[in-house]
XYZ file of C-alpha atoms in Angstrom:
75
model
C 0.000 0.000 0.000
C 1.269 3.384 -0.841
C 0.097 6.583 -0.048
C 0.238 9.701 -1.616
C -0.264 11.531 1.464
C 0.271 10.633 5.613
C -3.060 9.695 7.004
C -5.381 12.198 8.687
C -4.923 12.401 12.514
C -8.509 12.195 13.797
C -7.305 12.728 17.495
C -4.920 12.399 19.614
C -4.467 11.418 23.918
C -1.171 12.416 26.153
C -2.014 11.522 29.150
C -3.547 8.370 31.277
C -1.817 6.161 28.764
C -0.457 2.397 29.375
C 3.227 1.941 30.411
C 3.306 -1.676 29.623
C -0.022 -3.134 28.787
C -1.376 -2.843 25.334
C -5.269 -1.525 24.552
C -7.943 -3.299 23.564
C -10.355 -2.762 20.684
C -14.420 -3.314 20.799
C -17.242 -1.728 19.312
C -17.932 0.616 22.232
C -14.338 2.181 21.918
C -10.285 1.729 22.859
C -10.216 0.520 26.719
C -6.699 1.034 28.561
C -5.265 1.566 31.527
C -3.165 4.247 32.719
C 0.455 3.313 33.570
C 0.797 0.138 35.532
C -2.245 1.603 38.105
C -5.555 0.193 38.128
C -7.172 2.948 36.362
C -9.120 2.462 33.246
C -10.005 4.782 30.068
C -12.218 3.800 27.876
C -12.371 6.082 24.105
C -14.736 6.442 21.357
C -13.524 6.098 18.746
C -14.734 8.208 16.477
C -15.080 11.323 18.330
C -11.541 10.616 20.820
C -13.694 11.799 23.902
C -13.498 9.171 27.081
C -16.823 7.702 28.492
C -14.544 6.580 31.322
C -12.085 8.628 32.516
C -9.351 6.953 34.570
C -11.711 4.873 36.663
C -10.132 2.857 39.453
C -11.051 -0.856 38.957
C -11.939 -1.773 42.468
C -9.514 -4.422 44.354
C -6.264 -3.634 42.825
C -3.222 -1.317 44.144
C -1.450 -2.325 40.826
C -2.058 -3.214 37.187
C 0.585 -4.944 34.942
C -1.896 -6.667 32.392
C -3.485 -5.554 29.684
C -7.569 -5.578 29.409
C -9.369 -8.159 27.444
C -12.774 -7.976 25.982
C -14.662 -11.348 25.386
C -18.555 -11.792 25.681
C -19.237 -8.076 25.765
C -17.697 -7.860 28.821
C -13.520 -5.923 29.397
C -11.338 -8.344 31.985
């Protein structure tokens, strides 16, 4: 694939991003956390705007995995 020009940047995050784990991808949007701290951001897509906004996931002091999304559902 070539391109004649660089894609169009939509939108773009700096800040709450993952240190280690990687995002996941549904439907609803791009979930992550922030750093290695149990705090999660989810992203629509289209738009770039969070629906959640560095939420703490209840139960953890630390995060070091990334999220996975099976059954409707982000683990």
């Amino acid at each position: 694939l070539k391109l004649s020009q660089p894609p169009e940047v939509l939108w773009k995050l700096d800040r709450g991003l993952p240190y280690v784990p990687s995002p996941a991808i549904s439907s609803s949007g791009l979930w992550f956390t922030a750093a290695n701290d149990p705090l999660l951001t989810a992203i629509d897509l289209k738009t770039g705007k969070p629906f959640l906004d560095r939420v703490r996931v209840p139960g953890l002091r630390q995060l070091y995995a990334s999220p996975l999304i099976a059954d409707g559902r982000v683990y």
